[in-house]
Structures are given as C-alpha cells and as structure tokens.
mmCIF file of C-alpha atoms and ligand atoms in Angstrom:
data_model
loop_
_atom_site.group_PDB
_atom_site.id
_atom_site.type_symbol
_atom_site.label_atom_id
_atom_site.label_comp_id
_atom_site.label_asym_id
_atom_site.label_seq_id
_atom_site.Cartn_x
_atom_site.Cartn_y
_atom_site.Cartn_z
ATOM 1 C CA MET A 1 -12.727 -11.312 30.067
ATOM 2 C CA THR A 2 -12.711 -9.371 33.248
ATOM 3 C CA THR A 3 -12.109 -5.751 33.162
ATOM 4 C CA SER A 4 -8.825 -4.837 34.621
ATOM 5 C CA VAL A 5 -8.264 -1.433 36.120
ATOM 6 C CA GLY A 6 -4.734 -0.205 36.355
ATOM 7 C CA VAL A 7 -3.312 2.173 39.054
ATOM 8 C CA LEU A 8 -0.227 3.875 38.218
ATOM 9 C CA ALA A 9 2.070 2.790 40.934
ATOM 10 C CA LEU A 10 5.362 4.827 40.486
ATOM 11 C CA GLN A 11 4.885 6.942 43.522
ATOM 12 C CA GLY A 12 2.097 8.298 45.734
ATOM 13 C CA ALA A 13 -1.338 6.958 47.017
ATOM 14 C CA PHE A 14 -1.694 4.009 44.757
ATOM 15 C CA ALA A 15 -2.106 1.141 47.369
ATOM 16 C CA VAL A 16 -5.319 2.693 48.860
ATOM 17 C CA HIS A 17 -6.825 3.225 45.375
ATOM 18 C CA GLU A 18 -6.256 -0.475 44.536
ATOM 19 C CA GLN A 19 -8.110 -1.319 47.801
ATOM 20 C CA ARG A 20 -11.054 0.967 46.936
ATOM 21 C CA LEU A 21 -11.280 -0.378 43.377
ATOM 22 C CA ARG A 22 -11.473 -3.948 44.846
ATOM 23 C CA GLU A 23 -14.197 -2.792 47.111
ATOM 24 C CA CYS A 24 -16.030 -1.668 44.041
ATOM 25 C CA GLY A 25 -15.670 -5.242 42.770
ATOM 26 C CA VAL A 26 -13.097 -4.660 40.004
ATOM 27 C CA ALA A 27 -9.900 -6.298 39.401
ATOM 28 C CA ALA A 28 -7.097 -3.781 39.995
ATOM 29 C CA ARG A 29 -3.494 -4.058 39.151
ATOM 30 C CA GLN A 30 -0.351 -1.928 39.482
ATOM 31 C CA VAL A 31 1.047 -0.208 36.462
ATOM 32 C CA ARG A 32 4.682 0.518 36.361
ATOM 33 C CA THR A 33 5.746 -0.041 32.797
ATOM 34 C CA PRO A 34 4.405 0.204 29.361
ATOM 35 C CA GLU A 35 4.005 -3.500 29.359
ATOM 36 C CA ASP A 36 1.709 -3.348 32.434
ATOM 37 C CA LEU A 37 -0.288 -0.527 30.906
ATOM 38 C CA SER A 38 -0.950 -2.586 27.712
ATOM 39 C CA HIS A 39 -2.872 -5.046 30.035
ATOM 40 C CA VAL A 40 -5.485 -2.613 31.522
ATOM 41 C CA ASP A 41 -8.818 -1.229 30.239
ATOM 42 C CA ALA A 42 -8.766 1.837 32.492
ATOM 43 C CA LEU A 43 -6.353 3.711 34.600
ATOM 44 C CA VAL A 44 -6.208 5.529 37.843
ATOM 45 C CA MET A 45 -3.409 8.210 38.325
ATOM 46 C CA PRO A 46 -3.041 8.814 42.093
ATOM 47 C CA GLY A 47 -2.259 11.684 44.101
ATOM 48 C CA GLY A 48 1.382 12.125 45.183
ATOM 49 C CA GLU A 49 4.186 14.447 44.326
ATOM 50 C CA SER A 50 4.000 15.624 40.676
ATOM 51 C CA THR A 51 7.625 16.297 40.151
ATOM 52 C CA THR A 52 8.645 12.829 41.496
ATOM 53 C CA MET A 53 5.779 11.258 39.396
ATOM 54 C CA THR A 54 7.079 13.020 36.311
ATOM 55 C CA LEU A 55 10.515 11.548 36.825
ATOM 56 C CA GLY A 56 9.060 8.175 37.286
ATOM 57 C CA ILE A 57 7.162 8.421 34.100
ATOM 58 C CA LYS A 58 10.305 9.464 32.199
ATOM 59 C CA ARG A 59 12.369 6.784 33.733
ATOM 60 C CA GLU A 60 9.984 4.160 32.707
ATOM 61 C CA GLY A 61 9.478 5.467 29.245
ATOM 62 C CA LEU A 62 5.729 5.963 30.009
ATOM 63 C CA ALA A 63 5.037 9.361 28.748
ATOM 64 C CA ASP A 64 4.124 8.238 25.050
ATOM 65 C CA PRO A 65 2.315 4.978 26.076
ATOM 66 C CA LEU A 66 0.127 7.037 28.516
ATOM 67 C CA ARG A 67 -0.599 9.633 25.915
ATOM 68 C CA ALA A 68 -1.585 6.799 23.489
ATOM 69 C CA PHE A 69 -3.716 5.144 26.136
ATOM 70 C CA VAL A 70 -5.649 8.349 26.635
ATOM 71 C CA LYS A 71 -6.166 8.536 22.906
ATOM 72 C CA THR A 72 -7.635 5.076 22.736
ATOM 73 C CA GLY A 73 -10.566 6.440 24.734
ATOM 74 C CA LYS A 74 -10.108 4.180 27.758
ATOM 75 C CA PRO A 75 -11.256 5.836 30.962
ATOM 76 C CA VAL A 76 -8.570 7.659 32.944
ATOM 77 C CA PHE A 77 -9.051 9.075 36.387
ATOM 78 C CA GLY A 78 -6.467 11.568 37.601
ATOM 79 C CA THR A 79 -6.552 12.681 41.343
ATOM 80 C CA CYS A 80 -4.442 15.586 42.670
ATOM 81 C CA ALA A 81 -0.891 14.883 41.305
ATOM 82 C CA GLY A 82 -2.571 12.638 38.677
ATOM 83 C CA MET A 83 -4.708 15.473 37.654
ATOM 84 C CA ILE A 84 -1.479 17.593 37.172
ATOM 85 C CA MET A 85 0.091 14.813 35.118
ATOM 86 C CA LEU A 86 -2.670 15.228 32.553
ATOM 87 C CA ASP A 87 -2.504 18.847 32.009
ATOM 88 C CA ARG A 88 -1.072 21.018 29.160
ATOM 89 C CA GLU A 89 2.419 21.340 30.962
ATOM 90 C CA HIS A 90 2.820 17.693 31.660
ATOM 91 C CA LEU A 91 1.462 14.982 29.514
ATOM 92 C CA GLY A 92 -0.645 17.368 27.571
ATOM 93 C CA CYS A 93 -3.727 15.145 27.404
ATOM 94 C CA MET A 94 -6.191 17.470 28.847
ATOM 95 C CA ASP A 95 -6.819 21.076 27.973
ATOM 96 C CA THR A 96 -6.212 22.175 31.448
ATOM 97 C CA LEU A 97 -3.485 24.025 33.296
ATOM 98 C CA CYS A 98 -3.127 23.147 36.999
ATOM 99 C CA ARG A 99 -1.888 25.540 39.666
ATOM 100 C CA ARG A 100 0.085 23.262 42.018
ATOM 101 C CA ASN A 101 -0.383 23.662 45.798
ATOM 102 C CA ALA A 102 -3.053 26.299 44.889
ATOM 103 C CA PHE A 103 -4.687 26.393 48.282
ATOM 104 C CA GLY A 104 -1.319 26.780 50.082
ATOM 105 C CA ARG A 105 1.083 24.198 51.346
ATOM 106 C CA GLN A 106 0.779 21.553 54.141
ATOM 107 C CA ILE A 107 -1.244 23.882 56.466
ATOM 108 C CA ARG A 108 -3.930 24.260 53.789
ATOM 109 C CA SER A 109 -4.939 20.669 53.805
ATOM 110 C CA PHE A 110 -8.558 20.749 54.492
ATOM 111 C CA GLU A 111 -11.912 18.944 53.963
ATOM 112 C CA GLU A 112 -14.928 20.207 52.211
ATOM 113 C CA ASP A 113 -18.378 18.726 51.356
ATOM 114 C CA LEU A 114 -18.929 18.774 47.546
ATOM 115 C CA ASP A 115 -21.929 18.129 45.449
ATOM 116 C CA ILE A 116 -20.690 16.368 42.351
ATOM 117 C CA PRO A 117 -23.013 15.779 39.388
ATOM 118 C CA GLY A 118 -23.602 12.044 38.973
ATOM 119 C CA ILE A 119 -23.101 11.238 42.614
ATOM 120 C CA ASP A 120 -26.358 11.066 44.497
ATOM 121 C CA GLY A 121 -27.057 11.248 48.184
ATOM 122 C CA GLU A 122 -25.040 13.063 50.724
ATOM 123 C CA PRO A 123 -22.340 15.393 49.329
ATOM 124 C CA VAL A 124 -18.896 13.991 49.024
ATOM 125 C CA ARG A 125 -16.435 14.565 51.898
ATOM 126 C CA ALA A 126 -13.488 15.730 49.953
ATOM 127 C CA VAL A 127 -10.041 15.678 51.498
ATOM 128 C CA PHE A 128 -7.613 18.136 49.929
ATOM 129 C CA ILE A 129 -3.883 17.778 50.622
ATOM 130 C CA ARG A 130 -1.515 20.416 49.047
ATOM 131 C CA ALA A 131 -4.168 20.342 46.233
ATOM 132 C CA PRO A 132 -3.967 21.966 42.905
ATOM 133 C CA TRP A 133 -6.924 23.689 41.189
ATOM 134 C CA LEU A 134 -7.538 24.222 37.490
ATOM 135 C CA ALA A 135 -6.080 27.898 36.736
ATOM 136 C CA GLU A 136 -7.083 27.508 33.098
ATOM 137 C CA TYR A 137 -9.156 25.207 30.908
ATOM 138 C CA GLY A 138 -10.549 25.016 27.374
ATOM 139 C CA ASP A 139 -14.117 24.699 25.985
ATOM 140 C CA ALA A 140 -13.814 20.817 25.891
ATOM 141 C CA VAL A 141 -13.459 20.690 29.670
ATOM 142 C CA GLU A 142 -16.647 20.409 31.824
ATOM 143 C CA ILE A 143 -16.319 21.595 35.332
ATOM 144 C CA LEU A 144 -17.899 19.322 37.945
ATOM 145 C CA ALA A 145 -17.229 21.151 41.202
ATOM 146 C CA GLU A 146 -15.573 24.178 42.558
ATOM 147 C CA VAL A 147 -14.160 25.472 45.917
ATOM 148 C CA ASP A 148 -14.100 29.255 46.545
ATOM 149 C CA GLY A 149 -14.898 29.600 42.722
ATOM 150 C CA HIS A 150 -11.965 27.371 41.661
ATOM 151 C CA PRO A 151 -12.552 24.186 39.647
ATOM 152 C CA VAL A 152 -11.505 21.105 41.685
ATOM 153 C CA ALA A 153 -13.343 18.345 39.632
ATOM 154 C CA ALA A 154 -13.624 18.260 35.843
ATOM 155 C CA ARG A 155 -14.235 15.971 32.930
ATOM 156 C CA GLN A 156 -12.878 16.056 29.334
ATOM 157 C CA ASP A 157 -13.847 13.106 26.810
ATOM 158 C CA ASN A 158 -12.692 9.899 28.741
ATOM 159 C CA MET A 159 -10.769 11.818 31.435
ATOM 160 C CA LEU A 160 -12.069 12.485 34.881
ATOM 161 C CA VAL A 161 -9.930 14.675 37.151
ATOM 162 C CA ILE A 162 -10.329 15.818 40.799
ATOM 163 C CA SER A 163 -7.790 17.777 43.002
ATOM 164 C CA PHE A 164 -8.822 15.817 46.169
ATOM 165 C CA HIS A 165 -8.012 12.381 47.519
ATOM 166 C CA PRO A 166 -11.190 10.189 47.166
ATOM 167 C CA GLU A 167 -9.367 7.093 48.413
ATOM 168 C CA ILE A 168 -9.125 8.277 52.009
ATOM 169 C CA ALA A 169 -12.568 9.484 52.672
ATOM 170 C CA GLY A 170 -13.636 5.930 53.509
ATOM 171 C CA GLU A 171 -16.191 5.522 50.664
ATOM 172 C CA THR A 172 -16.220 4.547 47.026
ATOM 173 C CA ARG A 173 -18.811 6.811 45.335
ATOM 174 C CA VAL A 174 -16.210 8.875 43.453
ATOM 175 C CA HIS A 175 -14.397 5.552 42.199
ATOM 176 C CA GLU A 176 -17.991 4.310 41.261
ATOM 177 C CA LEU A 177 -18.590 7.434 39.040
ATOM 178 C CA PHE A 178 -15.365 6.813 37.294
ATOM 179 C CA LEU A 179 -16.029 2.996 36.936
ATOM 180 C CA ARG A 180 -19.335 3.778 35.207
ATOM 181 C CA ALA A 181 -17.303 4.847 32.348
ATOM 182 C CA VAL A 182 -15.555 1.523 32.259
ATOM 183 C CA LYS A 183 -17.284 -1.040 30.284
HETATM 184 N N1 LIG B 1 1.302 19.240 45.814
HETATM 185 C C1 LIG B 1 1.292 17.968 45.068
HETATM 186 C C2 LIG B 1 2.040 18.235 43.789
HETATM 187 O O1 LIG B 1 2.217 19.411 43.306
HETATM 188 C C3 LIG B 1 0.092 17.355 44.796
HETATM 189 C C4 LIG B 1 -0.388 16.901 46.076
HETATM 190 C C5 LIG B 1 -1.215 15.639 45.945
HETATM 191 O O2 LIG B 1 -1.306 14.937 45.056
HETATM 192 N N2 LIG B 1 -1.916 15.424 47.195
HETATM 193 O O3 LIG B 1 2.604 17.370 43.078
#
C-alpha cells in the first residue's frame, strides 16, 4: 500500500503543499472531512488564517478526529496557522502556546536563513508571513530553531511545527524532514 499524505484543505496554502509533497514522491490528497482524514497516514496543516481555519474545523466536525489522529502517532506537520491549530488554545494537541502575528502584521513579513537540525547543507531560506512564535512551551517540546530568541520550529512526539512557509521557498528539504517520520 502506498503511503498517503493528507493536506488539510479547508483554507490557506494547501495547494502548494500538495505540489511539494508530490515533488518528494509521495501521494498527496486533500483532507476536508473526517472521512478524508481516515484515509491518510500523515497530515500537513498549512499556513493560512487561524480564525478561519478554526471555523472550518468546527464546521466539518474535524476537531475530535484531528485530536484522535494525532494520538495515533501518525506524523503531523503544522506550518504557521497550522502550528497555531495544534497549540493549547486551539486543538490542544501540543504543549505550546502560540503568539499570533508575533513579528507584527503584513509589514513584518520577512525572510531569514535558518539552520534546522536534521537538514544538511545550506541553511533553509525561511519565509515568514504574519508569523507566530511559540510564546510558551512545556518540557516535552524540543525547539529546533529560533529567530531573535523566539522559537519558530519545534517538535513534540509525532508533531513537527514551524512558523514559516516552507512550501514557497522553492525547495523540499523541510517537507523531506517531515516525511522521514512517515513510514
Ligand atoms: N497570522 C495568521 C494567523 O494568525 C497566520 C499566518 C500564516 O499562516 N501565514 O492565523
């Protein structure tokens, strides 16, 4: 059976994630309903707008199925708004608290070169768009990268979260890091 990686496709940057996953050689499929979620082995939660995404999750009855999905240990990759979805104040899957728009609003979109453990070679060119950072986190959370002393990439159990947009930097190394956790 081929591994199928879902991309939460309620709102936000899901289409480009699908493209990047296909470039990595995996079968990507859109997840919009609990039924869709039951067919995937891993999940990407894309960037977008966390308030809208929260409403979509509620509308589709996806909150409990998403929590259950995380509990099964299947790999989950949350980027930007997706990272916010996983925190204590949203789905409550990760022992983190995100500060939304932490770097400021539109005007503070920026790029930064980041060294991320597990990614060899050149630093990753990280594109931040109205990005959050982790304002708080518990002992189970491993911080992978920071900007100005604020955590922007982290891992807890089967969850990888980053506050930037890896899908628009024209490379797949961050997706590959995530996919290494996918059997
Ligand atoms: N600022 C957005 C929010 O709070 C997240 C931005 C993003 O996903 N690029 O929902």
